[in-house]
XYZ file of C-alpha atoms in Angstrom:
325
model
C 102.337 78.468 65.953
C 105.371 76.200 66.267
C 104.901 73.214 68.599
C 108.116 72.038 70.216
C 108.632 68.262 70.467
C 108.323 66.712 73.902
C 110.716 63.888 72.920
C 113.749 64.606 70.722
C 116.064 61.809 69.615
C 119.107 62.627 67.496
C 121.548 59.973 66.222
C 120.997 57.844 69.334
C 123.240 54.792 69.671
C 123.538 51.938 72.131
C 126.181 49.254 71.643
C 126.746 46.132 73.734
C 130.296 44.989 72.917
C 129.914 44.158 69.197
C 126.068 44.286 69.126
C 124.467 47.474 67.765
C 121.175 47.389 69.671
C 120.297 50.958 68.618
C 122.274 52.279 65.680
C 121.941 56.014 65.128
C 118.179 56.564 65.299
C 116.513 59.991 65.087
C 112.857 61.019 65.541
C 110.582 63.411 67.421
C 107.351 62.994 69.392
C 105.021 65.929 69.993
C 102.897 66.803 73.059
C 99.654 64.828 73.259
C 100.679 62.442 70.494
C 100.184 58.668 70.529
C 103.369 57.499 68.827
C 103.808 53.884 67.739
C 107.168 52.109 67.600
C 106.909 48.915 65.536
C 109.426 46.204 64.896
C 110.230 42.518 65.378
C 111.775 40.953 68.462
C 115.351 42.187 68.747
C 114.777 45.254 66.559
C 115.743 47.660 69.358
C 112.321 48.675 70.734
C 112.904 47.825 74.406
C 116.456 49.193 74.349
C 115.102 52.462 72.946
C 112.564 52.720 75.778
C 115.311 52.065 78.349
C 117.362 54.879 76.815
C 114.381 57.243 76.708
C 113.501 56.597 80.346
C 117.020 56.734 81.752
C 117.214 53.017 82.529
C 120.175 52.626 80.154
C 122.916 55.045 79.181
C 123.460 55.857 75.504
C 126.735 55.078 73.790
C 126.332 58.232 71.696
C 123.750 60.730 70.467
C 121.364 63.249 72.000
C 118.095 62.683 73.813
C 115.788 65.316 75.279
C 112.569 64.898 77.260
C 110.598 68.153 77.504
C 113.827 70.040 76.808
C 115.844 68.155 79.429
C 118.986 66.379 78.189
C 118.595 63.009 79.904
C 121.845 61.657 78.460
C 123.478 64.027 80.972
C 120.917 64.138 83.788
C 118.394 61.258 83.545
C 116.934 61.832 87.045
C 115.858 65.378 86.176
C 113.139 64.163 83.785
C 111.883 61.161 85.760
C 108.939 63.035 87.327
C 107.682 63.766 83.786
C 107.515 60.160 82.642
C 105.675 56.953 83.498
C 107.026 53.587 82.406
C 105.149 50.331 81.831
C 107.776 47.654 81.039
C 107.104 44.593 78.899
C 107.112 42.460 82.072
C 105.527 43.568 85.329
C 107.856 45.086 87.917
C 105.300 45.051 90.753
C 105.513 42.963 93.937
C 103.449 39.730 94.090
C 103.267 39.709 97.900
C 101.742 43.210 98.055
C 98.114 44.038 97.343
C 97.134 46.045 94.319
C 96.517 49.082 96.534
C 99.853 48.738 98.357
C 101.732 48.346 95.063
C 100.260 51.627 93.821
C 101.067 53.445 97.067
C 104.630 52.095 97.011
C 105.134 53.192 93.370
C 103.780 56.624 94.281
C 106.446 56.947 97.001
C 109.157 56.139 94.446
C 107.930 59.080 92.373
C 108.103 61.333 95.441
C 104.369 61.621 96.090
C 103.171 62.373 99.608
C 101.361 59.596 101.450
C 98.167 61.665 101.691
C 98.161 62.124 97.900
C 98.751 58.459 97.100
C 96.056 57.342 99.546
C 93.564 59.284 97.413
C 95.081 58.605 94.000
C 95.396 54.800 94.385
C 91.651 54.101 94.911
C 90.844 56.445 91.997
C 93.065 54.397 89.676
C 91.755 51.066 90.952
C 88.250 52.258 90.121
C 89.308 53.656 86.717
C 90.917 50.328 85.764
C 88.007 48.219 87.087
C 90.192 46.757 89.839
C 88.466 48.220 92.894
C 87.164 44.827 94.071
C 90.666 43.331 93.776
C 92.492 46.274 95.335
C 93.228 44.520 98.636
C 94.101 41.151 97.098
C 97.724 40.140 96.581
C 99.058 41.079 93.153
C 100.476 37.560 92.703
C 96.941 36.170 92.512
C 95.826 38.482 89.704
C 95.169 37.215 86.178
C 97.582 38.309 83.420
C 95.136 40.922 82.181
C 94.609 42.321 85.702
C 98.361 42.435 86.277
C 98.828 44.377 83.061
C 96.149 46.896 84.008
C 97.624 47.469 87.477
C 101.099 47.893 85.962
C 99.720 50.636 83.705
C 97.967 52.227 86.694
C 101.298 52.225 88.556
C 102.913 53.958 85.584
C 100.505 56.891 85.780
C 100.128 57.126 89.576
C 102.069 60.430 89.574
C 100.123 61.887 86.618
C 103.055 62.015 84.156
C 103.174 64.037 80.940
C 104.585 61.087 78.995
C 103.737 57.383 79.280
C 106.022 54.709 77.821
C 104.224 51.423 77.114
C 106.378 48.456 76.088
C 104.318 45.704 74.418
C 101.282 46.291 76.706
C 99.033 43.581 75.236
C 101.544 40.785 74.606
C 100.717 37.461 76.263
C 97.244 38.319 77.575
C 93.793 37.132 76.545
C 91.776 38.838 73.818
C 89.193 40.401 76.156
C 91.878 41.905 78.414
C 93.834 43.173 75.395
C 90.693 44.914 74.145
C 90.183 46.551 77.559
C 93.785 47.733 77.690
C 93.599 49.227 74.188
C 90.520 51.161 75.300
C 92.361 52.325 78.431
C 95.251 53.525 76.264
C 92.833 55.439 74.029
C 91.158 56.972 77.103
C 94.508 58.062 78.574
C 95.469 59.615 75.251
C 92.175 61.500 75.088
C 93.127 63.139 78.403
C 96.224 64.681 76.828
C 98.940 62.251 77.918
C 101.719 61.776 75.369
C 102.044 58.022 74.781
C 105.026 56.167 73.315
C 103.827 52.658 72.446
C 105.983 49.759 71.304
C 104.107 46.867 69.763
C 104.372 44.113 67.189
C 100.616 44.062 66.576
C 100.016 45.912 63.317
C 96.274 46.262 63.897
C 96.924 47.699 67.370
C 99.184 50.416 65.982
C 96.797 51.149 63.119
C 93.872 51.549 65.510
C 95.599 53.635 68.190
C 98.559 55.548 66.789
C 98.675 58.902 65.049
C 102.236 58.421 63.826
C 104.350 55.304 63.514
C 108.058 54.524 63.327
C 109.241 51.224 61.841
C 112.485 49.948 63.380
C 114.590 46.975 62.322
C 118.075 45.863 63.363
C 118.513 48.978 65.472
C 117.742 51.430 62.666
C 114.675 53.558 61.922
C 113.285 52.455 58.562
C 110.514 55.024 58.266
C 108.551 57.489 60.398
C 105.224 58.822 59.142
C 101.624 59.614 60.009
C 99.467 56.491 60.020
C 97.122 58.034 57.441
C 100.043 58.853 55.138
C 101.435 55.336 55.463
C 98.065 53.910 54.423
C 97.522 56.379 51.556
C 99.378 54.370 48.840
C 97.186 51.296 49.421
C 93.845 52.760 50.463
C 92.430 52.237 46.952
C 93.903 48.743 46.566
C 91.631 45.736 46.179
C 92.844 42.501 47.748
C 91.329 39.036 47.700
C 92.492 35.883 49.467
C 91.630 32.595 47.764
C 92.174 29.259 49.493
C 92.496 26.171 47.264
C 92.600 22.475 48.045
C 96.049 22.549 46.414
C 98.208 24.856 44.309
C 98.535 23.399 40.773
C 102.002 23.654 39.230
C 102.666 27.066 37.733
C 99.283 28.432 38.824
C 100.626 31.871 39.803
C 102.096 32.445 36.355
C 98.960 31.136 34.643
C 96.644 33.414 36.619
C 98.939 36.371 35.921
C 98.889 35.654 32.189
C 95.097 35.210 32.046
C 94.431 38.275 34.237
C 97.312 40.714 33.549
C 95.506 43.471 35.454
C 96.000 41.498 38.697
C 99.111 40.880 40.766
C 99.225 37.335 42.131
C 101.312 36.076 45.011
C 101.317 33.031 47.303
C 100.034 33.522 50.847
C 100.483 30.637 53.253
C 99.560 27.045 52.539
C 97.489 26.619 49.353
C 96.370 30.240 49.370
C 96.699 32.978 46.758
C 96.456 36.729 47.230
C 95.105 38.721 44.321
C 95.893 42.452 44.313
C 94.473 45.030 41.906
C 93.743 48.721 41.501
C 90.191 47.991 40.408
C 87.450 45.693 41.776
C 88.352 42.027 41.366
C 85.982 39.928 39.244
C 85.422 36.903 41.436
C 83.446 34.549 39.156
C 85.888 34.536 36.198
C 88.797 34.068 38.605
C 87.180 31.152 40.431
C 86.131 29.581 37.131
C 89.679 29.800 35.762
C 91.216 28.270 38.890
C 88.790 25.349 38.866
C 89.476 24.819 35.158
C 93.130 24.320 36.166
C 92.092 21.426 38.416
C 91.989 23.280 41.728
C 88.980 23.385 44.021
C 88.262 26.802 45.533
C 87.536 26.321 49.235
C 87.207 29.965 50.200
C 87.424 33.407 48.607
C 87.132 36.614 50.610
C 88.063 40.255 50.295
C 90.840 41.589 52.504
C 90.838 45.172 53.743
C 94.146 46.847 52.865
C 95.983 47.605 56.083
C 99.202 48.804 57.631
C 100.453 45.218 57.363
C 100.842 45.680 53.592
C 102.964 48.771 54.128
C 105.041 47.080 56.848
C 105.861 44.134 54.589
C 106.719 46.403 51.654
C 108.953 48.696 53.686
C 110.751 46.138 55.871
C 110.688 43.048 53.672
C 109.633 41.150 56.799
C 106.499 39.032 56.786
C 104.135 39.749 59.675
C 104.243 36.079 60.735
C 108.006 36.368 61.298
C 107.521 39.349 63.582
C 104.740 37.687 65.561
C 106.643 34.416 65.920
C 109.638 36.250 67.330
C 107.502 38.015 69.891
C 105.587 34.863 70.789
C 108.916 33.281 71.747
C 109.664 36.355 73.848
C 106.277 36.081 75.579
C 106.651 32.357 76.118
C 103.684 31.493 73.875
């Protein structure tokens, strides 16, 4: 049985004067899928979401949502989609309940329907006690949860989430990731942009890497991880890095690949278990004191760095600036 994609993007382009924000990207998303869109600040993630949701008009290319060509008629598909932008678009002077009811009216819901649906969502998102408080007084985590609730008030087929956990505390981020997983389990197709590698690895079935407006790779998360699942990685922190230590370790242990990792830290990579004692003994014989040695679980971060050539810290720093961190 052939499953038709619910999102089809073909050679999509968006140019702002001489800036190629989205430069000929193509991919598909299938019904019920949780699709991750990863890239650094300025890679084209938010612009892509604006194009997909009809908030921006494409310079060129084709874009279909559930078979509807939204490059020609963006309003026709709006009842099918829910959008959670990277910054809240709700009203601070309205209560949580009133914000949900107002958003429902924008999606064309009847008042009787929204009066029932809004309390259901407040309860689902653990916001029932705050439902009649002004949105402006909510914490960042509460604001994020209500913004997601507003995005699904009309029970859409597709939910677009743009950086849903950026700039909020760890506990709230954990709650929101669980909410995303719960929504996905109910059959909603979710398009998630994020710069958190571990978030994408935990939630997404397939992932697209984007950089400088171009798709670098699209693949199933399990297939992306396959080349490194048998890798062994160890991080070793020293009091200092002796001159030429990387070359010396590589010569003494040719079965290992050695690379620097941050200040006074080495990463040892191998296809077989790493022998810790001989390695530590050799390093200390070179005049370095080993402060810490621990095994690192191979992750999607390794693949991201290999494919994009961009260190994870660069991506996070760019998005921290965006979030005002």
